[in-house]
Short mmCIF file of C-alpha atoms in Angstrom, two decimals:
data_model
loop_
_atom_site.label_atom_id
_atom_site.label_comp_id
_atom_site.label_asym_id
_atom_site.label_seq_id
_atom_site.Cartn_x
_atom_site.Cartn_y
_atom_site.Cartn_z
CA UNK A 1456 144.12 -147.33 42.61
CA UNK A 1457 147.87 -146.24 43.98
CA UNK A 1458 148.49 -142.60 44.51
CA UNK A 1459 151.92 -143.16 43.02
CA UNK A 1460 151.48 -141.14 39.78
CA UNK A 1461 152.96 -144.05 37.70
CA UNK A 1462 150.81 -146.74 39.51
CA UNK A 1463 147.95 -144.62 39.10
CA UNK A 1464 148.27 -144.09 35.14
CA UNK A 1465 148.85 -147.61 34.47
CA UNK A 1466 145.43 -148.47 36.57
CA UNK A 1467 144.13 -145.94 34.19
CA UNK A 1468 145.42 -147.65 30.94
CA UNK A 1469 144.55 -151.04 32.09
CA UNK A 1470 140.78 -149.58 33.07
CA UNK A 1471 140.97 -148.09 29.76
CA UNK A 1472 141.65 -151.56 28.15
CA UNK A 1473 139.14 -153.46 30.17
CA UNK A 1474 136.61 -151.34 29.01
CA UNK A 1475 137.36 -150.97 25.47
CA UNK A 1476 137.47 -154.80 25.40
CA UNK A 1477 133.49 -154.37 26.71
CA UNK A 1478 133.00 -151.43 24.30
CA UNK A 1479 133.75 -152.74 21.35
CA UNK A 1480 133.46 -156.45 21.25
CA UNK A 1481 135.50 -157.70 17.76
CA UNK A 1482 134.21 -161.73 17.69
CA UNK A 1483 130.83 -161.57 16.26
CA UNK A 1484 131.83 -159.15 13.36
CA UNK A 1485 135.17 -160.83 12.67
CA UNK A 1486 133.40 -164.64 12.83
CA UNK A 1487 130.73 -163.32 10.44
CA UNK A 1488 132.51 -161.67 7.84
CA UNK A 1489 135.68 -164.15 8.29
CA UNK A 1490 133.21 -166.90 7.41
CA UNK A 1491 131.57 -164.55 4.86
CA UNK A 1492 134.73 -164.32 3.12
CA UNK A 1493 135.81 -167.99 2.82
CA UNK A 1494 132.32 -168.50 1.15
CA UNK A 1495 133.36 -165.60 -0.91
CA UNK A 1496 136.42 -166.92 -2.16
CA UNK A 1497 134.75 -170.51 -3.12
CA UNK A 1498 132.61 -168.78 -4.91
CA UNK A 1499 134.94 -166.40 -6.96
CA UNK A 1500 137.10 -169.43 -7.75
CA UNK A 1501 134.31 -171.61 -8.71
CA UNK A 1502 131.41 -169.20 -10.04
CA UNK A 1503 133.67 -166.14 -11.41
CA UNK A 1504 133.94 -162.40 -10.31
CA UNK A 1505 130.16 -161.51 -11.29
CA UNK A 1506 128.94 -164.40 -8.99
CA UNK A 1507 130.98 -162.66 -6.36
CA UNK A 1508 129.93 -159.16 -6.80
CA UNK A 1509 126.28 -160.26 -6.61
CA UNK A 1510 127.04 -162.47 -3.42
CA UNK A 1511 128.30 -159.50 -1.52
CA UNK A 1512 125.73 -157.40 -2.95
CA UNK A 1513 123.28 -159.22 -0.34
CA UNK A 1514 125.82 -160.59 1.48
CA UNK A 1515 127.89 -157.14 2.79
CA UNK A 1516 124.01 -155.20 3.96
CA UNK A 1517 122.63 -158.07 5.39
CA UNK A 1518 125.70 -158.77 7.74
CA UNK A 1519 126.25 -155.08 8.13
CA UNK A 1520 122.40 -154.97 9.44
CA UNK A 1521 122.97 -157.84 11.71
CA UNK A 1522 126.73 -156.64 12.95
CA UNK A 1523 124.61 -153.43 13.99
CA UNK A 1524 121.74 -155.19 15.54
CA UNK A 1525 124.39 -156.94 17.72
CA UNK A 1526 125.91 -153.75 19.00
CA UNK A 1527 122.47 -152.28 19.59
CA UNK A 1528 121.43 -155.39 21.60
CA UNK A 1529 124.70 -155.65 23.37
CA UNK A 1530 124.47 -151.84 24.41
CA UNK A 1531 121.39 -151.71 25.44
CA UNK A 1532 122.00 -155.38 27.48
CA UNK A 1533 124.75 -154.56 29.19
CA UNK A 1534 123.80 -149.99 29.72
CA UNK A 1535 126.04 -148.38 28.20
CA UNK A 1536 126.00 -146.36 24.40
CA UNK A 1537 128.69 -145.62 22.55
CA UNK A 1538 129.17 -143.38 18.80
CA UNK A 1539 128.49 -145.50 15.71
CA UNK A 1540 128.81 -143.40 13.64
CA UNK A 1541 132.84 -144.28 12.58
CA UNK A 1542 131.77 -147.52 12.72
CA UNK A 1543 128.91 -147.38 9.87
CA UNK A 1544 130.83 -144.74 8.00
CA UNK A 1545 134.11 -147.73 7.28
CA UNK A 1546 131.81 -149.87 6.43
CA UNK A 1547 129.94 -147.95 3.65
CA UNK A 1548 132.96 -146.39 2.41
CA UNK A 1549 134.38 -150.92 2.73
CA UNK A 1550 131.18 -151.58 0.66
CA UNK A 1551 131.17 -148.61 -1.69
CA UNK A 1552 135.32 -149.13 -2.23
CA UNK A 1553 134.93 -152.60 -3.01
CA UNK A 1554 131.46 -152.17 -5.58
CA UNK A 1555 133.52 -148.82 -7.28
CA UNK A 1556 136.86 -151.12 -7.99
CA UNK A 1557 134.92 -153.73 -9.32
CA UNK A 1558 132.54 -152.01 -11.51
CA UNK A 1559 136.00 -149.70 -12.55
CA UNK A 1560 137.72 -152.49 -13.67
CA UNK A 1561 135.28 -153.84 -15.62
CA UNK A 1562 134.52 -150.80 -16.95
CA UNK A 1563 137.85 -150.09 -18.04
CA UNK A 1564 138.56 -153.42 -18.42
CA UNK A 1565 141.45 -153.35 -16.17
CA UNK A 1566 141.90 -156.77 -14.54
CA UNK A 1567 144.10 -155.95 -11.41
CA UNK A 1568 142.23 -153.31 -11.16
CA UNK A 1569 139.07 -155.52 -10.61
CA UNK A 1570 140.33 -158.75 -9.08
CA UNK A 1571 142.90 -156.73 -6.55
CA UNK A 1572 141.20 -153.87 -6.09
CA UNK A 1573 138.42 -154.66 -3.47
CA UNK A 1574 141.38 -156.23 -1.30
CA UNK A 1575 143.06 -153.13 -1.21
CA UNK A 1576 139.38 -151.24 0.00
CA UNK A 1577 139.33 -154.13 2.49
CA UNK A 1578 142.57 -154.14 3.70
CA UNK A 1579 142.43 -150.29 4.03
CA UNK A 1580 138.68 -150.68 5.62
CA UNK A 1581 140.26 -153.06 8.72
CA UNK A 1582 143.09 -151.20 9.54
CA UNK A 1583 140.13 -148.43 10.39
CA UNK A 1584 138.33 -151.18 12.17
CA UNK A 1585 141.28 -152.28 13.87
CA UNK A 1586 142.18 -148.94 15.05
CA UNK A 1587 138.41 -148.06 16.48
CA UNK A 1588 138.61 -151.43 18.05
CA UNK A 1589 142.00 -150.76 19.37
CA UNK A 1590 142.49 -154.46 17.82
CA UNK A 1591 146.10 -155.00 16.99
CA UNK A 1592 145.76 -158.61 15.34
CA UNK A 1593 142.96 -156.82 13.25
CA UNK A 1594 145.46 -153.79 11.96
CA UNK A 1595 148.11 -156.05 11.63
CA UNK A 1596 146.56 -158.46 9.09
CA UNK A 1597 145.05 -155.56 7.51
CA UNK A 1598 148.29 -154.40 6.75
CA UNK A 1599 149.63 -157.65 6.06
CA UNK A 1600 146.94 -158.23 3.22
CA UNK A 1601 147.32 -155.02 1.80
CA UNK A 1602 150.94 -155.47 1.35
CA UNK A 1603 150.70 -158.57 -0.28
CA UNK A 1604 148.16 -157.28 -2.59
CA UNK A 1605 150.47 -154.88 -3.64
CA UNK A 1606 153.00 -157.44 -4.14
CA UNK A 1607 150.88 -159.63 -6.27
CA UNK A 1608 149.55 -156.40 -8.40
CA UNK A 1609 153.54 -155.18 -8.88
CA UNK A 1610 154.18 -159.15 -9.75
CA UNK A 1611 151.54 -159.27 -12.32
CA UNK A 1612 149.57 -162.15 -10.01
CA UNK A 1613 146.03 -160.01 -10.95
CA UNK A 1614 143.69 -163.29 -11.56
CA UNK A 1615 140.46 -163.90 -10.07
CA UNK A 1616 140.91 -167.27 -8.89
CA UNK A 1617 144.93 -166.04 -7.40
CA UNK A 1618 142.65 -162.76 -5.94
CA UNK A 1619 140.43 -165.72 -4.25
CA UNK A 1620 142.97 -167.29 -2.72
CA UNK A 1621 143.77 -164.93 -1.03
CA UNK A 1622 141.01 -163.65 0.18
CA UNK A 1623 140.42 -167.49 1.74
CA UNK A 1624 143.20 -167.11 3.68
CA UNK A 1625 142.53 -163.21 4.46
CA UNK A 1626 138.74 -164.48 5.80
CA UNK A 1627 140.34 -167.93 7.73
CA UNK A 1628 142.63 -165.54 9.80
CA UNK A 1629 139.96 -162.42 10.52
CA UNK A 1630 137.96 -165.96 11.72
CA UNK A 1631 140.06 -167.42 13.76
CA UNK A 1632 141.16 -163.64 15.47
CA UNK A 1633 137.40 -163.37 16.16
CA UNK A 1634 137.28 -167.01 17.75
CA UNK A 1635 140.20 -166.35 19.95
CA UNK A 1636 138.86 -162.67 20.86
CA UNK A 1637 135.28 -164.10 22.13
CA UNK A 1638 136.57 -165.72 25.04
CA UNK A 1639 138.21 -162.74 26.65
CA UNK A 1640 135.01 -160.71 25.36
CA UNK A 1641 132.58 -163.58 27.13
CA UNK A 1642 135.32 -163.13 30.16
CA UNK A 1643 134.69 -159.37 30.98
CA UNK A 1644 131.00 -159.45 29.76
CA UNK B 199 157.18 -122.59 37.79
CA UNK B 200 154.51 -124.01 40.10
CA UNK B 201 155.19 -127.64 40.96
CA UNK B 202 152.44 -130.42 38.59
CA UNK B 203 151.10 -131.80 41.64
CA UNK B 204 149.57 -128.26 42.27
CA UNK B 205 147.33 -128.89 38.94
CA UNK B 206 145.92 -131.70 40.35
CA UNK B 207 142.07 -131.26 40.96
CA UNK B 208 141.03 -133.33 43.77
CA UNK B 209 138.04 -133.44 42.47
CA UNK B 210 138.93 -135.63 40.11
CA UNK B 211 142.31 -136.90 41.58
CA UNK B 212 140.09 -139.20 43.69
CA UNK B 213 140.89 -142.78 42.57
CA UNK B 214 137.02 -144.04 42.22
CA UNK B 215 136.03 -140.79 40.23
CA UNK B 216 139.31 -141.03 38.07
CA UNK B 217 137.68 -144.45 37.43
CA UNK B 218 134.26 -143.02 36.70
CA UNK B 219 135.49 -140.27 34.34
CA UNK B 220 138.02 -142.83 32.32
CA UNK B 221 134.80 -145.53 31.68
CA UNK B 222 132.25 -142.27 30.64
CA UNK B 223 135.29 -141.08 28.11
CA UNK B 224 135.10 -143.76 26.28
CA UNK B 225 131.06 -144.01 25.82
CA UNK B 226 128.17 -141.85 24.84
CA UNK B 227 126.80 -142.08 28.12
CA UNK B 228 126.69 -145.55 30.57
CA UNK B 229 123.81 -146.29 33.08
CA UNK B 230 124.18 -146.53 36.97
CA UNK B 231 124.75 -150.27 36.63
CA UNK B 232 126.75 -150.60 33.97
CA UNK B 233 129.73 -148.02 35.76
CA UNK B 234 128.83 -149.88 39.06
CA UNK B 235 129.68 -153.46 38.07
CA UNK B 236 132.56 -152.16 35.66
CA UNK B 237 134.17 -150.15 38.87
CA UNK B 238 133.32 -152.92 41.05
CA UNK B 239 131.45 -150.52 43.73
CA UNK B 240 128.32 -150.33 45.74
CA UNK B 241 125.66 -148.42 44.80
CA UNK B 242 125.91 -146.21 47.84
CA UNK B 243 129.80 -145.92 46.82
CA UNK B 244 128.94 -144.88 43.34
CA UNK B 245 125.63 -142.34 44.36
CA UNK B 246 128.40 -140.28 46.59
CA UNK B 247 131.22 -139.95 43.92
CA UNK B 248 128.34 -139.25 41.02
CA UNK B 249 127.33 -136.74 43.73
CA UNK B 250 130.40 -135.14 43.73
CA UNK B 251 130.77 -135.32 39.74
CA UNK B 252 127.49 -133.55 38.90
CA UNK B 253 127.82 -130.55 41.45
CA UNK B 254 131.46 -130.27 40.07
CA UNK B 255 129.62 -129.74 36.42
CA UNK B 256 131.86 -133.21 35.15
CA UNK B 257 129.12 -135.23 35.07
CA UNK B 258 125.35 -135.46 33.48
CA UNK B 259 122.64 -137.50 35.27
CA UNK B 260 119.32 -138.12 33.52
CA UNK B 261 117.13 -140.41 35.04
CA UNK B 262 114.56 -141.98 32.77
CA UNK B 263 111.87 -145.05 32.49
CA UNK B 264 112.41 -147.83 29.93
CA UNK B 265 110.13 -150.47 29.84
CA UNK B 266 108.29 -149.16 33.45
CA UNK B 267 112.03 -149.37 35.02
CA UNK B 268 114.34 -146.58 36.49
CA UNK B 269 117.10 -146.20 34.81
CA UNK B 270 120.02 -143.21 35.58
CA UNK B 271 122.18 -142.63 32.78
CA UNK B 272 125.41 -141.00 33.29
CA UNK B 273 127.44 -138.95 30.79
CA UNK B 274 130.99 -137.13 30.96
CA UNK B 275 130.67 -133.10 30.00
CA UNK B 276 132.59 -131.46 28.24
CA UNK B 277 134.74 -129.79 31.76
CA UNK B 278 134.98 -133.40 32.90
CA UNK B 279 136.31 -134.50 29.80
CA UNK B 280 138.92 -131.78 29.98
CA UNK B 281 139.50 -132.18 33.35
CA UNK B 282 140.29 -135.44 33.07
CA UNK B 283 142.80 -134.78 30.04
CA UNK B 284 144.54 -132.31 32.59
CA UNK B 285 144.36 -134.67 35.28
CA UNK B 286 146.61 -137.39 33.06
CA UNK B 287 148.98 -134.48 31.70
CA UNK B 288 149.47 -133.43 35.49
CA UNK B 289 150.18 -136.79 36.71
CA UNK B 290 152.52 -137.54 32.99
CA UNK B 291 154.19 -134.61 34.24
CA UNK B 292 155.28 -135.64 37.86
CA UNK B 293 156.72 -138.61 36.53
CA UNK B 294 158.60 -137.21 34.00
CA UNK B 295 159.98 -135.09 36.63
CA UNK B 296 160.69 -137.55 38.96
CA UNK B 297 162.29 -139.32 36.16
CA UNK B 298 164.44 -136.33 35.21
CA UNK B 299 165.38 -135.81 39.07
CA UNK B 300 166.94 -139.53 39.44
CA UNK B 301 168.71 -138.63 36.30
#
């Protein structure tokens, strides 16, 4: 490092950066739950939004347990720990969101409610992600999605199969950010 | 009005312990050979500046065995974490007034 004072912080930020790209590794959580979420969206158009809320019933633990069993692994692999607990916390508030604005809307029969609602929990949920992950492609689509799900609920777009869609192309692009982030991840690793 | 560079602790002003306390800041704790290969140093090179860390109170060290191997992990305290806040508000500062001075 410099001992200008400018040179010096921007070592620091770039250290920061390197390490926060080892820290917290986005590829093998956005490939699983990008792919997770195309299947999701085949399955809501073709099966109905009961079909769906049982697939992410297993679905959303099971590749919550294995997104944590990859961080643990990693961790330990590589020596370092870091704080999970923000990490596990978006996720059960993701899952519990998503379960509460389904059940809601069928409950009150309110279809936006139901169809839209889980994409605004999930749009909300990845901005968090994207933030902990100091991800900008993640927050950005996160906000992106939730803005068009807004714009669909104000446009009166509320059906399951228009709710699918979108959540197709929602899941292709947190994919294909998590297939261009593993190469820089395998890079520094 | 004391000039920032006088806040600077050279403690931590040092650029491979700056290094040190910026990696443990953003972790629970690291082991030895995680900060080592991260910072690109020796192991000698990281033992002295460690050194210099814990008897400064910035650092923990707690060597353990896992799996019948040594392993020294390595964890910021809470003065190291603060000293390293005021070492990047000291150093924000000079440039700001080195900016305001060409101004």
């Amino acid at each position: 490092m410099s001992k200008d004072p400018a040179a010096m912080l921007g070592e620091i930020d770039r250290l920061s950066r390197r390490t926060n790209n080892l820290l917290n590794p986005i590829a093998m959580p956005s490939i699983l739950f990008g792919t997770l979420m195309v299947i999701s969206a085949g399955i809501g158009a073709f099966a109905g939004g009961q079909a769906l809320g049982w697939f992410w019933m297993v679905a959303g633990p099971l590749g919550g347990t294995a997104t944590a069993w990859y961080y643990h692994r990693r961790e330990d692999r590589l020596g370092f720990q870091t704080n999970p607990l923000p990490w596990v916390a978006t996720a059960v508030l993701v899952m519990v969101g998503c379960v509460a604005a389904g059940l809601g809307g069928e409950f009150l029969s309110n279809q936006a409610l139901s169809a839209l609602g889980p994409l605004l929990v999930i749009s909300a949920g990845y901005s968090v992600f994207g933030r902990l992950g100091r991800s900008r492609p993640v927050q950005g689509s996160a906000v992106a999605l939730g803005l068009a799900v807004l714009a669909m609920w104000a446009l009166g777009v509320t059906s399951v199969s228009a709710a699918s869609a979108v959540t197709a192309v929602y899941g292709f692009v947190i994919l294909m950010i998590g297939a261009a982030s593993r190469r820089s991840e395998e890079n520094v690793a | 009005m004391t000039h920032p560079s006088q806040d600077l602790d050279e403690v931590v002003h040092q650029k491979t312990r700056l290094g040190v306390l910026t990696v443990l800041a953003g972790v629970r704790k690291a082991d030895f050979t995680f900060l080592k290969q991260t910072l690109d140093l020796t192991d000698g090179n990281l033992s002295r500046h460690l050194r210099v860390l814990q008897e400064a109170g910035m650092v923990h060290l707690e060597k353990v065995f896992e799996e019948r191997k040594p392993r020294t992990w390595v964890r910021i305290t809470k003065m190291g974490r603060g000293a390293l806040t005021a070492e990047l508000k000291s150093l924000s500062d000079m440039i700001a007034g080195v900016g305001q001075a060409g101004s």
